[in-house]
CSV table of C-alpha atoms in Angstrom, one decimal:
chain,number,residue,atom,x,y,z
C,1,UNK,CA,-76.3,-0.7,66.0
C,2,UNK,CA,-74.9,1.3,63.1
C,3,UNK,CA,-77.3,4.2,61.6
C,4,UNK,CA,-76.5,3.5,57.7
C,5,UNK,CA,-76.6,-0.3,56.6
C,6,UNK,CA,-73.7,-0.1,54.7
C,7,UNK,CA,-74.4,-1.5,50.7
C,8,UNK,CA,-73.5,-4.3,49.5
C,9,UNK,CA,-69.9,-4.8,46.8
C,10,UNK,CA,-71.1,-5.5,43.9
C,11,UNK,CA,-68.9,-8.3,42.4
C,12,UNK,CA,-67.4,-5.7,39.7
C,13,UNK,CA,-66.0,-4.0,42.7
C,14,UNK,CA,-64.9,-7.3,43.9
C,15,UNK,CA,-62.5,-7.7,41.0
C,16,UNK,CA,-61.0,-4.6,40.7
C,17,UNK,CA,-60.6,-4.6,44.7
C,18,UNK,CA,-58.6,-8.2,44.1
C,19,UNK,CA,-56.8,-6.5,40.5
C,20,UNK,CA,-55.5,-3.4,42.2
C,21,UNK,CA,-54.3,-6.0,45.5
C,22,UNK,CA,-52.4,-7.6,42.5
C,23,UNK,CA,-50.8,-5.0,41.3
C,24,UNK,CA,-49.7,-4.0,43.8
C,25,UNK,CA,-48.2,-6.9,45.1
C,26,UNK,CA,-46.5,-7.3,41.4
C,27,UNK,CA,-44.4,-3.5,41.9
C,28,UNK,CA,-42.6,-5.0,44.5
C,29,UNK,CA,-40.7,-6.8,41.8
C,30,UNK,CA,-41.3,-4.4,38.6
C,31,UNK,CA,-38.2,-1.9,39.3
C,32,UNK,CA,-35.6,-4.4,40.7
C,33,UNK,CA,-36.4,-6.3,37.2
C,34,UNK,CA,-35.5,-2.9,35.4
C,35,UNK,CA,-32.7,-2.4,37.5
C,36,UNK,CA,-31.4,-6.0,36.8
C,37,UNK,CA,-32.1,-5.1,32.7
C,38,UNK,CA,-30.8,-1.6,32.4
C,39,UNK,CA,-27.4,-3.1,34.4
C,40,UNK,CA,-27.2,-5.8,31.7
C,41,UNK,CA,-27.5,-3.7,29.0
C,42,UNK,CA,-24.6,-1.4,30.4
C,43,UNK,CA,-22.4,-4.4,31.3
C,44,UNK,CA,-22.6,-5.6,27.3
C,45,UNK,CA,-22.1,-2.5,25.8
C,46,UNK,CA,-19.0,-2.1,28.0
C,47,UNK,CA,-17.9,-5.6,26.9
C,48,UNK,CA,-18.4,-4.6,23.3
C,49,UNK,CA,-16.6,-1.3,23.6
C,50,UNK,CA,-13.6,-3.2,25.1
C,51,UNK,CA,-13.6,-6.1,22.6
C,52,UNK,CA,-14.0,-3.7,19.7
C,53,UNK,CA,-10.7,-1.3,21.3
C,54,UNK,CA,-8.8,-4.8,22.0
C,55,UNK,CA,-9.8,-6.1,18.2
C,56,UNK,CA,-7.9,-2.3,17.1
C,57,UNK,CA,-5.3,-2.7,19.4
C,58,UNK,CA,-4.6,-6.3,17.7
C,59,UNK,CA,-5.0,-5.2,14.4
C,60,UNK,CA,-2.7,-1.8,14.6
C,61,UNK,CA,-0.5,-4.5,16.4
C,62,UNK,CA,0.1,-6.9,13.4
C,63,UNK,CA,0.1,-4.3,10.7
C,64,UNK,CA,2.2,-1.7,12.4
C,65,UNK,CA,4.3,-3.7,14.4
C,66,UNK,CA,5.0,-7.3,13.3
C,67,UNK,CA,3.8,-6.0,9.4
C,68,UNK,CA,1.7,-8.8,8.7
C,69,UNK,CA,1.5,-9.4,4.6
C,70,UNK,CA,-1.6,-12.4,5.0
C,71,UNK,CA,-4.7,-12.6,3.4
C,72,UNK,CA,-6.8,-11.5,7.0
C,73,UNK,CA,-5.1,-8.2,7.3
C,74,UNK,CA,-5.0,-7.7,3.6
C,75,UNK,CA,-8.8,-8.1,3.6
C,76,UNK,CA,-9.8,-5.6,6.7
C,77,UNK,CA,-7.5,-3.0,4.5
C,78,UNK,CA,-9.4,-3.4,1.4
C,79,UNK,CA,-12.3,-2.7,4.1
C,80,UNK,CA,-11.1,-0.2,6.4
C,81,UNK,CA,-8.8,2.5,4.2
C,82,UNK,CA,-5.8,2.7,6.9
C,83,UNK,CA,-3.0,4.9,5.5
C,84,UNK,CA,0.7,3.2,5.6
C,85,UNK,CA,2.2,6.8,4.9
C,86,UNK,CA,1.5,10.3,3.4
C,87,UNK,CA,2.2,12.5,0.8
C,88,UNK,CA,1.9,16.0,1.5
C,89,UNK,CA,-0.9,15.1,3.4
C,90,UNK,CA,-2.8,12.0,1.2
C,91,UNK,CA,-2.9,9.2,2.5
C,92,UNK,CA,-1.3,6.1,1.3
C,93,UNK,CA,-3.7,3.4,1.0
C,94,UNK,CA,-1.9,0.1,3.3
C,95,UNK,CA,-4.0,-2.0,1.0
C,96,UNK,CA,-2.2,-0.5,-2.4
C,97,UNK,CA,1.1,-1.2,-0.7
C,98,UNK,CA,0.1,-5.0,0.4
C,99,UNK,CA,-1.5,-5.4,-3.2
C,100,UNK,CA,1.7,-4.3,-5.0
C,101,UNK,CA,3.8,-6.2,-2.8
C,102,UNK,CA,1.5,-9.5,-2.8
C,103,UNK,CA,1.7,-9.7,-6.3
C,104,UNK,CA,6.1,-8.3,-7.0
C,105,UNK,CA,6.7,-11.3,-4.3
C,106,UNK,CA,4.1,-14.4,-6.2
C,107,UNK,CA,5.7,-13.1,-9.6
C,108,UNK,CA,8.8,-13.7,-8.0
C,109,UNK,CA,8.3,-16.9,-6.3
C,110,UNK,CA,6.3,-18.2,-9.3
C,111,UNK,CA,9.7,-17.6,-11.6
C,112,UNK,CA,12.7,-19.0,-9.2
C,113,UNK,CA,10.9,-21.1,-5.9
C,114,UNK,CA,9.4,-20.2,-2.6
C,115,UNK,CA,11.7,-18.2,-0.8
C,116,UNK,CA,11.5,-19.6,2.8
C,117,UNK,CA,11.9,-18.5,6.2
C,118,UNK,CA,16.1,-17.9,6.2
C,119,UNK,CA,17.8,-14.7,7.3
C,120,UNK,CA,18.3,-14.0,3.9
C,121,UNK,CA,14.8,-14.7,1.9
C,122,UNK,CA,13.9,-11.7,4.8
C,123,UNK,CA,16.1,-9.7,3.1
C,124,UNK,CA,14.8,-9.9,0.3
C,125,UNK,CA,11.3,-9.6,1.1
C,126,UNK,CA,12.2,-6.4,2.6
C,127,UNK,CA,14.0,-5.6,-1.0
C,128,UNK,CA,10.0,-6.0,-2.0
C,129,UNK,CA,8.3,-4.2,0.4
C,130,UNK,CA,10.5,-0.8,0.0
C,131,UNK,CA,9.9,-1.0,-3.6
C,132,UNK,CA,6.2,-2.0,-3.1
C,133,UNK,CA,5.5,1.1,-0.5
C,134,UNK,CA,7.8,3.1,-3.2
C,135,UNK,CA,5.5,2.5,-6.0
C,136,UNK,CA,2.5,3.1,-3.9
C,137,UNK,CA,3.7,6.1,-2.7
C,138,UNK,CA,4.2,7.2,-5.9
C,139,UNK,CA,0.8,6.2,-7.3
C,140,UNK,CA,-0.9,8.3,-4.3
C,141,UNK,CA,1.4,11.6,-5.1
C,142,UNK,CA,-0.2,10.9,-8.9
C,143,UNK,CA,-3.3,10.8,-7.5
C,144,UNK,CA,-3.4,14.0,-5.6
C,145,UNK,CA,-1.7,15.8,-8.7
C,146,UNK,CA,-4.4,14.4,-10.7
C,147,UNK,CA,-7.2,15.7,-8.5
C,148,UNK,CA,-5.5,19.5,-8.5
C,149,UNK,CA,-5.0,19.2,-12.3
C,150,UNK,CA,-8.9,17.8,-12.6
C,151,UNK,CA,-7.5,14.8,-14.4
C,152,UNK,CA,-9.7,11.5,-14.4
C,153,UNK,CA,-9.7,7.7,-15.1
C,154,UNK,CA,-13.4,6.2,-16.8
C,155,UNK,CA,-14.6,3.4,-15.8
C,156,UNK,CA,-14.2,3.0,-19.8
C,157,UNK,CA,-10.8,3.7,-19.8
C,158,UNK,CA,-10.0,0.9,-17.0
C,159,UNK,CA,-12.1,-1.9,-19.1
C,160,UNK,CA,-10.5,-0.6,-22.7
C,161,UNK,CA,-6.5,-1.3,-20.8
C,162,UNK,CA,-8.5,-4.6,-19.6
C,163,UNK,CA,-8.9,-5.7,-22.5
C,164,UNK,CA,-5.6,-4.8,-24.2
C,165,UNK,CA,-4.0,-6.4,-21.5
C,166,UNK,CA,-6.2,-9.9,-22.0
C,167,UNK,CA,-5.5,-9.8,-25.8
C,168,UNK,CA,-1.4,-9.1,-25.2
C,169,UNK,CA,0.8,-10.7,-27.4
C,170,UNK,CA,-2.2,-11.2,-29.9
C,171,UNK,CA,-3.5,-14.0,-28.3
C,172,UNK,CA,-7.0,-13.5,-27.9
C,173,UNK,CA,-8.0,-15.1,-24.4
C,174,UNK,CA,-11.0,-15.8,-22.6
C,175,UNK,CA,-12.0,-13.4,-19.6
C,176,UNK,CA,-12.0,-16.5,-17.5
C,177,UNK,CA,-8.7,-17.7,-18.7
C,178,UNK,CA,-7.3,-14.2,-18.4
C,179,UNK,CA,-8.4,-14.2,-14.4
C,180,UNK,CA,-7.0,-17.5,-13.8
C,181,UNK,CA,-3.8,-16.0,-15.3
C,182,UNK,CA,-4.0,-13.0,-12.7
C,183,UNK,CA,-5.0,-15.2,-9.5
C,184,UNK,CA,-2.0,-17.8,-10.9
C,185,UNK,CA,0.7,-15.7,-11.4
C,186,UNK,CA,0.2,-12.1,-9.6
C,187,UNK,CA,-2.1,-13.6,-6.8
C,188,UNK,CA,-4.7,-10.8,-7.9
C,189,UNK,CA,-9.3,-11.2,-8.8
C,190,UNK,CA,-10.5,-8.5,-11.2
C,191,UNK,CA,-11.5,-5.5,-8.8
C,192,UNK,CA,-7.6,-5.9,-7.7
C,193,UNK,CA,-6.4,-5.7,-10.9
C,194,UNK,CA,-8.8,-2.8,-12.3
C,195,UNK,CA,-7.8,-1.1,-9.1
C,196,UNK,CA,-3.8,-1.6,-10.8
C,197,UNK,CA,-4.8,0.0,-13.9
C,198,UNK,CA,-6.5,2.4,-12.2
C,199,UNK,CA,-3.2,3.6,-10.7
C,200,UNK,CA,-1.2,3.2,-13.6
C,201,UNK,CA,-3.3,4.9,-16.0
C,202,UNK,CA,-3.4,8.0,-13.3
C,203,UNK,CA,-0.1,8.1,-13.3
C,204,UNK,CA,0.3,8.0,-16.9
C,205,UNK,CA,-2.0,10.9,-17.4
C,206,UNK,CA,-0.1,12.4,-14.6
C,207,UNK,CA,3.1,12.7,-16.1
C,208,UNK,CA,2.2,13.7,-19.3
C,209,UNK,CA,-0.1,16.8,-18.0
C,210,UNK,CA,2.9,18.0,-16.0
C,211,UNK,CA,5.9,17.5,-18.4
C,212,UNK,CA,5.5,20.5,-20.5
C,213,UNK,CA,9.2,20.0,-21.6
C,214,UNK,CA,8.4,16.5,-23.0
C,215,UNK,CA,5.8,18.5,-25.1
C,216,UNK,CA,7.9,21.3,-26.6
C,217,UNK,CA,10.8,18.5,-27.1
C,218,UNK,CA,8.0,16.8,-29.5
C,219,UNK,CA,7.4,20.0,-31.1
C,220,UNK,CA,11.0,20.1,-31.8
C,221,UNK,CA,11.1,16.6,-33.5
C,222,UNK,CA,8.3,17.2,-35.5
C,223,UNK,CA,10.0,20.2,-36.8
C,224,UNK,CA,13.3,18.6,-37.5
C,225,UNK,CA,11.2,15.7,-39.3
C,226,UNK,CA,9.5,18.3,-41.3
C,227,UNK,CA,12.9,19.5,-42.6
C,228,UNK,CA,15.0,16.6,-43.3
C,229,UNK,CA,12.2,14.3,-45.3
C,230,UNK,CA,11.2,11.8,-41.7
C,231,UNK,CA,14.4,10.8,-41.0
C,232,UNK,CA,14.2,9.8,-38.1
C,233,UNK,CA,17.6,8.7,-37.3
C,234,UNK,CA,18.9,12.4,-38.4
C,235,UNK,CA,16.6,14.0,-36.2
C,236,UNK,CA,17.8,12.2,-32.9
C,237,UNK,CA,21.3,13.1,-34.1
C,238,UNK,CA,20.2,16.9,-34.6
C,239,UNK,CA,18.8,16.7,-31.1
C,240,UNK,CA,21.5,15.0,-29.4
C,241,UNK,CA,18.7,12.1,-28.6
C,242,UNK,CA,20.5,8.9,-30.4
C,243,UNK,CA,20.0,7.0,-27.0
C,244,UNK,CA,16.5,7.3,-27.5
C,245,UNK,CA,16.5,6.1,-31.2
C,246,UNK,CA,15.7,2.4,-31.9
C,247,UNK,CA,15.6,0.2,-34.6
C,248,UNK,CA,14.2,-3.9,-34.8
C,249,UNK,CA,16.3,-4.3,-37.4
C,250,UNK,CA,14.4,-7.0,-38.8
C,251,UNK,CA,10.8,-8.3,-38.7
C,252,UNK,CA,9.1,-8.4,-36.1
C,253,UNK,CA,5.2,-9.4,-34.6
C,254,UNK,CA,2.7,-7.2,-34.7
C,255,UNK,CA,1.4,-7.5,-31.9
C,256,UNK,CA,4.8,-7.5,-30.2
C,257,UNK,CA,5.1,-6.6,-26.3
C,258,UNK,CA,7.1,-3.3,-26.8
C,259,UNK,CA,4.6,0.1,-25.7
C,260,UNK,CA,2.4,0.0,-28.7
C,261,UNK,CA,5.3,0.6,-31.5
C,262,UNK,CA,4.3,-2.3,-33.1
C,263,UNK,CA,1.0,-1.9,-33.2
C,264,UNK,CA,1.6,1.6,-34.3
C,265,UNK,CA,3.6,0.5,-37.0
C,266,UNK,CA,1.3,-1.9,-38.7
C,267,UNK,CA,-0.9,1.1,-39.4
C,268,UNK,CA,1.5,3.1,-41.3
C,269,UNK,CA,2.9,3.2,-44.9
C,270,UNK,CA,6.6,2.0,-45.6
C,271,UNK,CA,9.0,5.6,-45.0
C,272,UNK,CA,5.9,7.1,-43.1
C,273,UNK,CA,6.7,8.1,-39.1
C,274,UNK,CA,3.3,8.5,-37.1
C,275,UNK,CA,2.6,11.2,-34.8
C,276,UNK,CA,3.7,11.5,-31.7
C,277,UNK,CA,1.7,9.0,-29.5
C,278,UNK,CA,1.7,7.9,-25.6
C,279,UNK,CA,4.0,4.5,-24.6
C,280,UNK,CA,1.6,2.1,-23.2
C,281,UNK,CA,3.2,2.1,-19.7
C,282,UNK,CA,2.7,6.0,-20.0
C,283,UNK,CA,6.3,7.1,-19.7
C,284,UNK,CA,7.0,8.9,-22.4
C,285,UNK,CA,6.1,9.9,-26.1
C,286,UNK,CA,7.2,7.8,-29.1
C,287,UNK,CA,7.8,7.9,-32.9
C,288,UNK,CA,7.2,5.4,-34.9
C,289,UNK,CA,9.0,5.2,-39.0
C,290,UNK,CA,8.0,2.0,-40.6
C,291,UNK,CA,10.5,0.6,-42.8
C,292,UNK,CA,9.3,-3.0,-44.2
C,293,UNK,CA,5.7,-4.9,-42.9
C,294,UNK,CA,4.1,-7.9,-44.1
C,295,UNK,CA,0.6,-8.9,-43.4
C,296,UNK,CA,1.9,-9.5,-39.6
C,297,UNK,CA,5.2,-8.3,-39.2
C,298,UNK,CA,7.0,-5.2,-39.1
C,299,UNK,CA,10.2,-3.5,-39.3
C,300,UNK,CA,10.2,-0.3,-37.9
C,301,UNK,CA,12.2,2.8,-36.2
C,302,UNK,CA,11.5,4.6,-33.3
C,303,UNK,CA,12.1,7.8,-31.2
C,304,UNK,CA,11.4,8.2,-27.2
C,305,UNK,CA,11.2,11.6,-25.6
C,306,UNK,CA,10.9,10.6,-21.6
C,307,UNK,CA,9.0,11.8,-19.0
C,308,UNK,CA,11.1,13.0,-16.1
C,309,UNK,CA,9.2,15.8,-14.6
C,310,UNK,CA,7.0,13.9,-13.0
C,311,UNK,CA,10.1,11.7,-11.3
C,312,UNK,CA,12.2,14.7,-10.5
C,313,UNK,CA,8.9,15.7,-8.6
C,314,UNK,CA,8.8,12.9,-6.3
C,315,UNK,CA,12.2,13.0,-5.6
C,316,UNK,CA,11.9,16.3,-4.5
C,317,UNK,CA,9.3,14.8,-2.3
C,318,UNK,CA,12.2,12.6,-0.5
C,319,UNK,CA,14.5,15.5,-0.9
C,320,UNK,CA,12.2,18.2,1.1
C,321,UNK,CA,11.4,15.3,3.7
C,322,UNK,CA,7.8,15.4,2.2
C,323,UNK,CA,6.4,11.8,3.4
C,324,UNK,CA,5.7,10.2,6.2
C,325,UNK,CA,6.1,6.5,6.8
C,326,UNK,CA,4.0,4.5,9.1
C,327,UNK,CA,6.2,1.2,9.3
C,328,UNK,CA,9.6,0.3,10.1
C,329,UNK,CA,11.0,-0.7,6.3
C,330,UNK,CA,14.3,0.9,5.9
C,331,UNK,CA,15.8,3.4,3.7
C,332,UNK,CA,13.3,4.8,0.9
C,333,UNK,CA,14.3,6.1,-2.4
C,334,UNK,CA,12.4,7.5,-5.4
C,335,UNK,CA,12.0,4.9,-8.0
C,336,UNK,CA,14.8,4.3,-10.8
């Protein structure tokens, strides 16, 4: 007989007695589960890791190798900034060189027929991509320059070309008709085609900050201008520049498609030659003399000075061996 009567459980005891037989039971399959879990997790990361280097692979594949030109690749550049080549160390921007070349080869096509899939419409699509990655690289050297020099394009300045470009010809378009114009005929939406003047304008600004002969040529003219009474025609002759003088010889529009000369001219006085004044594809300076206008015509005279520092600087760049291409694409030159 046992000395101490042993007490009662009282059914709280009961409970935690069955909870804690539970628990216990339930361990048994708690670590295998976070075993199974922390292997899955692993096992998709992996999977991700190797779709995402296979997806890379692919893509260096068709843009590197095989050089697709479609709309898929041309989108994941516009997304991903993958060089094509460098200048001196900047990178050229594949989707600058697949947006220049879209557009030269729908211009093309749009004006003489698709060019089809023969030996020789490869040839010429080659034509256009070594003059497409030849602008491009040009437009990247600009931009580098520009950087050093502290020289910048407003957002301002992109809309103002914008909308010299929608009114050209002095037909006063609609935004909307202007796009459809774009997406028609150069294959291009607005971001594409501000990105265009973007570059251009650059390179415009560009060549004028670095040609400091084109500057003291102007000087020049002015002075010869101020001596003989604005003849214009006599100054070029002084200056051994009569292959740079121009005359309409008759009336023309105002709003003719000729750099701005016409434009310039409708705001001057018959025998008056305007200051000097940026071409509106920014490659050069230009006087204007007016000789005759009516209320939309003119008659005028004109002078060019080129720009040609900023060329002979980029073919330096293929002289000194200065860029690195990315793509098979044949023989590169500078630019005529």
């Amino acid at each position: 007989m046992s000395l101490f009567k042993q007490k009662p459980k009282t059914e709280r005891e009961r409970v935690e007695e069955r909870r804690d037989e539970v628990l216990a039971r339930g361990r048994k399959f708690k670590y295998p589960m976070q075993y199974a879990k922390h292997r899955l997790i692993i096992s998709t990361v992996l999977i991700a890791m190797v779709a995402i280097a296979l997806m890379v692979v692919a893509g260096w594949a068709m843009l590197y190798k095989f050089q697709d030109t479609g709309d898929m690749l041309y989108r994941v550049t516009q997304i991903f900034p993958v060089p094509v080549a460098k200048v001196e160390g900047a990178s050229v921007r594949y989707s600058d060189y697949l947006m220049i070349y879209r557009s030269n080869l729908m211009t093309a096509e749009q004006q003489g027929g698709q060019l089809g899939d023969s030996a020789d419409a490869e040839v010429v699509r080659e034509g256009y991509k070594q003059a497409a990655l030849q602008t491009a690289i040009e437009y990247t050297f600009a931009l580098k320059l520009g950087k050093e020099l502290g020289i910048e394009v407003t957002d301002d300045e992109i809309s103002e070309a914008f909308e010299e470009h929608r009114k050209v010809g002095g037909v006063d378009r609609s935004e909307e008709g202007f796009l459809k114009i774009l997406r028609d005929n150069f294959g291009m939406n607005r971001s594409e085609y501000r990105r265009m003047l973007y570059l251009s304008i650059m390179q415009a600004k560009v060549a004028q900050a670095v040609d400091t002969d084109a500057q003291k040529a102007a000087e020049v003219v002015e002075a010869k201008l101020a001596e003989n009474g604005n003849d214009l025609r006599g100054a070029a002759q002084d200056l051994g520049m009569e292959t740079n003088y121009q005359e309409t010889g008759r009336l023309v529009d105002n709003m003719n498609v000729d750099s701005g000369r016409s434009a310039m001219a409708m705001k001057l006085e018959v025998g008056q030659v305007s200051e000097k004044f940026l071409s509106s594809n920014g490659d050069g300076y230009y006087y204007v003399k007016l000789n005759d206008k009516t209320t939309s015509q003119v008659n005028y005279a004109s002078l060019k000075i080129d720009f040609t520092k900023f060329d002979e600087m980029v073919a330096d760049l293929y002289a000194d061996d200065d860029i690195d291409v990315y793509i098979e694409i044949g023989q590169l030159e500078p630019t005529e």
